[in-house]
PDB file of C-alpha atoms in Angstrom:
ATOM      1  CA  MET A   1      55.434  63.392  98.181  1.00 44.00           C
ATOM      2  CA  VAL A   2      54.978  65.563 101.284  1.00 36.00           C
ATOM      3  CA  THR A   3      58.525  64.705 102.389  1.00 37.00           C
ATOM      4  CA  MET A   4      59.913  65.827  99.032  1.00 36.00           C
ATOM      5  CA  GLN A   5      57.987  69.120  99.214  1.00 35.00           C
ATOM      6  CA  LEU A   6      59.302  69.767 102.731  1.00 34.00           C
ATOM      7  CA  LEU A   7      62.833  69.019 101.582  1.00 38.00           C
ATOM      8  CA  LEU A   8      62.523  71.427  98.623  1.00 37.00           C
ATOM      9  CA  LEU A   9      61.005  74.111 100.858  1.00 39.00           C
ATOM     10  CA  THR A  10      63.854  73.721 103.357  1.00 39.00           C
ATOM     11  CA  VAL A  11      66.474  73.989 100.614  1.00 41.00           C
ATOM     12  CA  ALA A  12      64.753  77.019  99.087  1.00 39.00           C
ATOM     13  CA  LEU A  13      64.621  78.787 102.466  1.00 40.00           C
ATOM     14  CA  THR A  14      68.231  78.076 103.423  1.00 41.00           C
ATOM     15  CA  LEU A  15      69.951  78.894 100.114  1.00 39.00           C
ATOM     16  CA  PRO A  16      69.762  82.710 100.503  1.00 41.00           C
ATOM     17  CA  SER A  17      71.325  82.520 103.971  1.00 40.00           C
ATOM     18  CA  VAL A  18      74.064  80.215 102.690  1.00 41.00           C
ATOM     19  CA  GLU A  19      74.775  82.639  99.847  1.00 41.00           C
ATOM     20  CA  GLN A  20      74.967  85.613 102.231  1.00 41.00           C
ATOM     21  CA  SER A  21      77.210  83.770 104.689  1.00 40.00           C
ATOM     22  CA  SER A  22      79.565  82.928 101.843  1.00 40.00           C
ATOM     23  CA  TYR A  23      80.149  86.686 101.378  1.00 42.00           C
ATOM     24  CA  ARG A  24      80.884  87.378 105.036  1.00 45.00           C
ATOM     25  CA  ASN A  25      84.534  88.059 105.886  1.00 48.00           C
ATOM     26  CA  PHE A  26      85.863  86.016 103.001  1.00 61.00           C
ATOM     27  CA  ARG A  27      89.325  87.246 102.133  1.00 74.00           C
ATOM     28  CA  HIS A  28      92.362  85.559 100.779  1.00 83.00           C
ATOM     29  CA  LYS A  29      95.783  86.819  99.799  1.00 88.00           C
ATOM     30  CA  ALA A  30      96.494  87.149  96.100  1.00 89.00           C
ATOM     31  CA  THR A  31      99.065  85.454  93.917  1.00 89.00           C
ATOM     32  CA  ILE A  32     100.526  86.774  90.687  1.00 89.00           C
ATOM     33  CA  ASP A  33      98.341  84.569  88.500  1.00 92.00           C
ATOM     34  CA  GLU A  34      95.174  85.671  90.290  1.00 93.00           C
ATOM     35  CA  LEU A  35      95.990  89.366  89.810  1.00 94.00           C
ATOM     36  CA  LEU A  36      96.655  89.205  86.066  1.00 94.00           C
ATOM     37  CA  GLY A  37      94.298  91.134  83.820  1.00 95.00           C
ATOM     38  CA  LYS A  38      92.407  94.404  83.634  1.00 95.00           C
ATOM     39  CA  TRP A  39      91.327  96.237  86.814  1.00 94.00           C
ATOM     40  CA  TYR A  40      89.463  99.431  87.727  1.00 93.00           C
ATOM     41  CA  ILE A  41      90.047 101.660  90.737  1.00 91.00           C
ATOM     42  CA  VAL A  42      86.621 101.566  92.405  1.00 93.00           C
ATOM     43  CA  ALA A  43      87.580 103.525  95.519  1.00 92.00           C
ATOM     44  CA  TRP A  44      90.702 104.652  97.313  1.00 92.00           C
ATOM     45  CA  ALA A  45      91.773 106.354 100.517  1.00 92.00           C
ATOM     46  CA  GLY A  46      95.009 107.666 101.899  1.00 90.00           C
ATOM     47  CA  ASN A  47      96.668 110.323 103.967  1.00 88.00           C
ATOM     48  CA  MET A  48      99.275 111.425 101.442  1.00 82.00           C
ATOM     49  CA  PRO A  49      99.295 115.094 100.458  1.00 81.00           C
ATOM     50  CA  ILE A  50      97.264 115.271  97.240  1.00 80.00           C
ATOM     51  CA  PRO A  51      95.555 118.515  96.159  1.00 81.00           C
ATOM     52  CA  GLU A  52      91.796 118.363  96.807  1.00 79.00           C
ATOM     53  CA  LYS A  53      90.805 119.188  93.231  1.00 75.00           C
ATOM     54  CA  ARG A  54      92.860 116.260  91.915  1.00 75.00           C
ATOM     55  CA  LYS A  55      91.451 113.651  94.307  1.00 79.00           C
ATOM     56  CA  LEU A  56      88.266 113.277  92.280  1.00 77.00           C
ATOM     57  CA  SER A  57      89.958 113.160  88.877  1.00 77.00           C
ATOM     58  CA  PRO A  58      88.716 110.370  86.595  1.00 77.00           C
ATOM     59  CA  LEU A  59      90.980 107.330  86.536  1.00 80.00           C
ATOM     60  CA  PRO A  60      91.537 104.859  83.710  1.00 83.00           C
ATOM     61  CA  PRO A  61      91.733 101.102  84.183  1.00 89.00           C
ATOM     62  CA  PHE A  62      95.088  99.434  84.683  1.00 91.00           C
ATOM     63  CA  THR A  63      96.437  95.970  84.024  1.00 93.00           C
ATOM     64  CA  PHE A  64      98.664  93.482  85.751  1.00 94.00           C
ATOM     65  CA  VAL A  65     100.804  91.351  83.446  1.00 94.00           C
ATOM     66  CA  ARG A  66     103.757  89.013  83.774  1.00 94.00           C
ATOM     67  CA  ASN A  67     106.684  90.846  82.249  1.00 92.00           C
ATOM     68  CA  ILE A  68     109.615  89.380  80.368  1.00 93.00           C
ATOM     69  CA  ILE A  69     111.516  88.650  83.614  1.00 92.00           C
ATOM     70  CA  ASP A  70     108.450  86.847  85.042  1.00 91.00           C
ATOM     71  CA  LYS A  71     107.573  89.596  87.555  1.00 91.00           C
ATOM     72  CA  LEU A  72     104.149  91.082  88.202  1.00 92.00           C
ATOM     73  CA  GLU A  73     103.978  94.395  86.373  1.00 91.00           C
ATOM     74  CA  PHE A  74     101.496  97.248  86.877  1.00 92.00           C
ATOM     75  CA  ARG A  75     100.660  99.109  83.648  1.00 90.00           C
ATOM     76  CA  MET A  76      98.522 102.203  83.133  1.00 86.00           C
ATOM     77  CA  ASN A  77      98.149 104.372  80.029  1.00 83.00           C
ATOM     78  CA  ILE A  78      98.649 108.037  80.872  1.00 75.00           C
ATOM     79  CA  SER A  79      97.987 111.036  78.671  1.00 69.00           C
ATOM     80  CA  LYS A  80     100.705 113.691  78.705  1.00 69.00           C
ATOM     81  CA  PRO A  81     101.114 116.845  76.630  1.00 71.00           C
ATOM     82  CA  ILE A  82     103.555 114.932  74.402  1.00 75.00           C
ATOM     83  CA  GLY A  83     101.103 112.070  73.877  1.00 71.00           C
ATOM     84  CA  CYS A  84     100.081 108.843  75.542  1.00 77.00           C
ATOM     85  CA  ILE A  85     102.676 106.987  77.574  1.00 80.00           C
ATOM     86  CA  GLU A  86     102.485 103.697  79.401  1.00 83.00           C
ATOM     87  CA  PHE A  87     103.452 103.888  83.070  1.00 85.00           C
ATOM     88  CA  LYS A  88     104.993 100.579  84.230  1.00 89.00           C
ATOM     89  CA  ILE A  89     106.369  99.329  87.502  1.00 89.00           C
ATOM     90  CA  TYR A  90     107.215  95.752  88.400  1.00 89.00           C
ATOM     91  CA  MET A  91     106.837  93.990  91.717  1.00 90.00           C
ATOM     92  CA  ASP A  92     108.681  91.081  93.285  1.00 89.00           C
ATOM     93  CA  GLU A  93     106.459  88.531  94.967  1.00 89.00           C
ATOM     94  CA  ASP A  94     107.448  87.812  98.572  1.00 88.00           C
ATOM     95  CA  LYS A  95     107.829  84.030  98.516  1.00 86.00           C
ATOM     96  CA  SER A  96     107.478  83.732 102.303  1.00 88.00           C
ATOM     97  CA  ASN A  97     104.405  86.003 102.564  1.00 89.00           C
ATOM     98  CA  ARG A  98     101.611  85.274 100.105  1.00 88.00           C
ATOM     99  CA  GLY A  99      99.900  88.422  98.856  1.00 89.00           C
ATOM    100  CA  PHE A 100     102.887  90.678  99.619  1.00 91.00           C
ATOM    101  CA  PHE A 101     104.868  92.301  96.816  1.00 91.00           C
ATOM    102  CA  HIS A 102     108.044  94.407  96.959  1.00 88.00           C
ATOM    103  CA  ILE A 103     108.673  97.343  94.674  1.00 85.00           C
ATOM    104  CA  TRP A 104     111.885  98.335  96.352  1.00 74.00           C
ATOM    105  CA  PRO A 105     113.323  96.683  99.445  1.00 68.00           C
ATOM    106  CA  GLU A 106     111.345  98.863 101.828  1.00 75.00           C
ATOM    107  CA  HIS A 107     108.192  99.391  99.770  1.00 84.00           C
ATOM    108  CA  ILE A 108     105.683  96.592 100.228  1.00 88.00           C
ATOM    109  CA  ILE A 109     102.146  96.328  98.880  1.00 91.00           C
ATOM    110  CA  ARG A 110      99.680  93.756 100.164  1.00 92.00           C
ATOM    111  CA  PHE A 111      96.843  92.440  97.996  1.00 94.00           C
ATOM    112  CA  GLU A 112      93.793  90.612  99.366  1.00 93.00           C
ATOM    113  CA  PHE A 113      90.781  89.413  97.432  1.00 94.00           C
ATOM    114  CA  MET A 114      87.339  90.099  98.852  1.00 91.00           C
ATOM    115  CA  HIS A 115      84.522  87.600  98.274  1.00 88.00           C
ATOM    116  CA  GLY A 116      85.942  85.842  95.274  1.00 88.00           C
ATOM    117  CA  LYS A 117      88.410  87.108  92.709  1.00 90.00           C
ATOM    118  CA  ASP A 118      86.564  90.045  91.155  1.00 94.00           C
ATOM    119  CA  PHE A 119      87.456  92.602  93.849  1.00 95.00           C
ATOM    120  CA  ALA A 120      90.622  93.111  95.852  1.00 94.00           C
ATOM    121  CA  VAL A 121      92.182  95.557  98.268  1.00 94.00           C
ATOM    122  CA  ALA A 122      95.710  96.870  97.794  1.00 93.00           C
ATOM    123  CA  VAL A 123      97.378  98.556 100.741  1.00 92.00           C
ATOM    124  CA  TYR A 124     100.661 100.337 101.285  1.00 88.00           C
ATOM    125  CA  VAL A 125     101.814 101.613 104.678  1.00 78.00           C
ATOM    126  CA  ASN A 126     105.056 103.573 105.004  1.00 79.00           C
ATOM    127  CA  GLU A 127     106.116 103.140 108.640  1.00 73.00           C
ATOM    128  CA  PRO A 128     108.666 105.939 109.100  1.00 69.00           C
ATOM    129  CA  LYS A 129     106.418 108.704 107.720  1.00 66.00           C
ATOM    130  CA  TYR A 130     103.232 106.782 108.392  1.00 80.00           C
ATOM    131  CA  TYR A 131     101.778 107.338 104.963  1.00 85.00           C
ATOM    132  CA  ILE A 132      98.895 105.033 104.132  1.00 88.00           C
ATOM    133  CA  MET A 133      97.371 104.395 100.729  1.00 90.00           C
ATOM    134  CA  THR A 134      94.754 101.778  99.946  1.00 92.00           C
ATOM    135  CA  MET A 135      92.464 101.085  97.056  1.00 93.00           C
ATOM    136  CA  LEU A 136      89.534  98.869  96.247  1.00 95.00           C
ATOM    137  CA  MET A 137      90.133  97.493  92.787  1.00 94.00           C
ATOM    138  CA  GLY A 138      87.697  95.510  90.714  1.00 94.00           C
ATOM    139  CA  ARG A 139      87.402  93.616  87.489  1.00 95.00           C
ATOM    140  CA  ASN A 140      84.315  95.787  87.020  1.00 92.00           C
ATOM    141  CA  ARG A 141      83.154  99.058  88.587  1.00 89.00           C
ATOM    142  CA  THR A 142      80.064  97.765  90.391  1.00 88.00           C
ATOM    143  CA  PRO A 143      80.857  95.943  93.630  1.00 90.00           C
ATOM    144  CA  LYS A 144      78.156  94.524  95.865  1.00 90.00           C
ATOM    145  CA  ARG A 145      77.215  96.688  98.827  1.00 92.00           C
ATOM    146  CA  ILE A 146      78.904  94.262 101.247  1.00 92.00           C
ATOM    147  CA  ILE A 147      82.251  94.743  99.479  1.00 93.00           C
ATOM    148  CA  LEU A 148      81.979  98.535  99.767  1.00 93.00           C
ATOM    149  CA  SER A 149      81.012  98.150 103.415  1.00 93.00           C
ATOM    150  CA  GLU A 150      84.001  95.916 104.129  1.00 93.00           C
ATOM    151  CA  PHE A 151      86.306  98.329 102.322  1.00 94.00           C
ATOM    152  CA  GLU A 152      85.021 101.097 104.615  1.00 94.00           C
ATOM    153  CA  GLU A 153      85.799  98.929 107.659  1.00 94.00           C
ATOM    154  CA  PHE A 154      89.223  98.142 106.203  1.00 93.00           C
ATOM    155  CA  VAL A 155      89.950 101.876 105.776  1.00 93.00           C
ATOM    156  CA  VAL A 156      88.896 102.609 109.356  1.00 94.00           C
ATOM    157  CA  ASN A 157      91.029  99.734 110.681  1.00 92.00           C
ATOM    158  CA  LEU A 158      94.028 101.299 108.926  1.00 90.00           C
ATOM    159  CA  GLY A 159      93.494 104.459 110.966  1.00 90.00           C
ATOM    160  CA  LEU A 160      91.819 106.527 108.259  1.00 92.00           C
ATOM    161  CA  LYS A 161      88.274 107.939 108.268  1.00 91.00           C
ATOM    162  CA  ARG A 162      85.311 106.840 106.194  1.00 92.00           C
ATOM    163  CA  THR A 163      85.200 110.392 104.854  1.00 90.00           C
ATOM    164  CA  ASP A 164      88.707 109.853 103.401  1.00 90.00           C
ATOM    165  CA  ILE A 165      87.294 107.370 100.862  1.00 92.00           C
ATOM    166  CA  ILE A 166      87.215 108.681  97.296  1.00 90.00           C
ATOM    167  CA  ARG A 167      85.068 107.061  94.592  1.00 89.00           C
ATOM    168  CA  PRO A 168      86.704 108.420  91.432  1.00 83.00           C
ATOM    169  CA  LYS A 169      84.815 108.732  88.214  1.00 75.00           C
ATOM    170  CA  TYR A 170      85.763 106.347  85.472  1.00 68.00           C
ATOM    171  CA  ASP A 171      87.699 107.840  82.604  1.00 60.00           C
ATOM    172  CA  GLY A 172      85.883 106.203  79.682  1.00 55.00           C
ATOM    173  CA  ASN A 173      88.809 106.920  77.389  1.00 48.00           C
ATOM    174  CA  GLU A 174      91.279 104.273  78.523  1.00 41.00           C
ATOM    175  CA  ILE A 175      94.201 106.161  77.031  1.00 35.00           C
ATOM    176  CA  SER A 176      93.717 109.547  78.688  1.00 37.00           C
ATOM    177  CA  ILE A 177      94.157 110.609  82.311  1.00 38.00           C
ATOM    178  CA  LEU A 178      95.168 113.638  84.322  1.00 38.00           C
ATOM    179  CA  LEU A 179      98.565 113.853  85.958  1.00 41.00           C
ATOM    180  CA  ILE A 180      97.006 112.758  89.251  1.00 42.00           C
ATOM    181  CA  SER A 181      97.025 109.167  88.029  1.00 43.00           C
ATOM    182  CA  ILE A 182     100.810 109.248  88.000  1.00 42.00           C
ATOM    183  CA  SER A 183     100.844 110.583  91.532  1.00 48.00           C
ATOM    184  CA  LEU A 184      98.272 108.054  92.712  1.00 48.00           C
ATOM    185  CA  SER A 185      99.982 105.145  91.003  1.00 49.00           C
ATOM    186  CA  ILE A 186     103.332 106.040  92.439  1.00 47.00           C
ATOM    187  CA  MET A 187     101.898 106.712  95.887  1.00 49.00           C
ATOM    188  CA  ILE A 188      99.842 103.543  95.920  1.00 50.00           C
ATOM    189  CA  PHE A 189     102.759 101.408  94.816  1.00 47.00           C
ATOM    190  CA  LEU A 190     105.643 103.160  96.599  1.00 45.00           C
TER     191      LEU A 190
END
């Protein structure tokens, strides 16, 4: 009986540390099937010229779907003066580099999951002009503190500052958005 109690006590004391270690530095590159579904932009950072007042504009969720030609397609509903339009852009998966997707031959986006499959980082780096854009995307808008902390480290490792990170408000109306979403979407995925 004493042995069983010691065993249970040992298990109870070690489980929290096992859980925390499972969150540490766990990243894996994404495939098309893993990216499918609805996502929210939790945070983003970049050095592209975007007017300050537009950086904090609310952003709607977006979705990844397989389109009719079996490519990964980014879709976001955008409100314009003429009505709501759906912005779409498809990506070719790089078969030799898991997690890398091409929009055009020289435009590559890398996706990595962080601590499971509910949060991921997307990053685009344009070498000639050295534009960088990255975002933390989530299946929900409430990441654990460790994910936000790792995103900050990721941003710094890209050569940006922690103060460059923007946590946009959520646009509760999934159909409406300011014009900045077009700019951000294009900049993130170009």
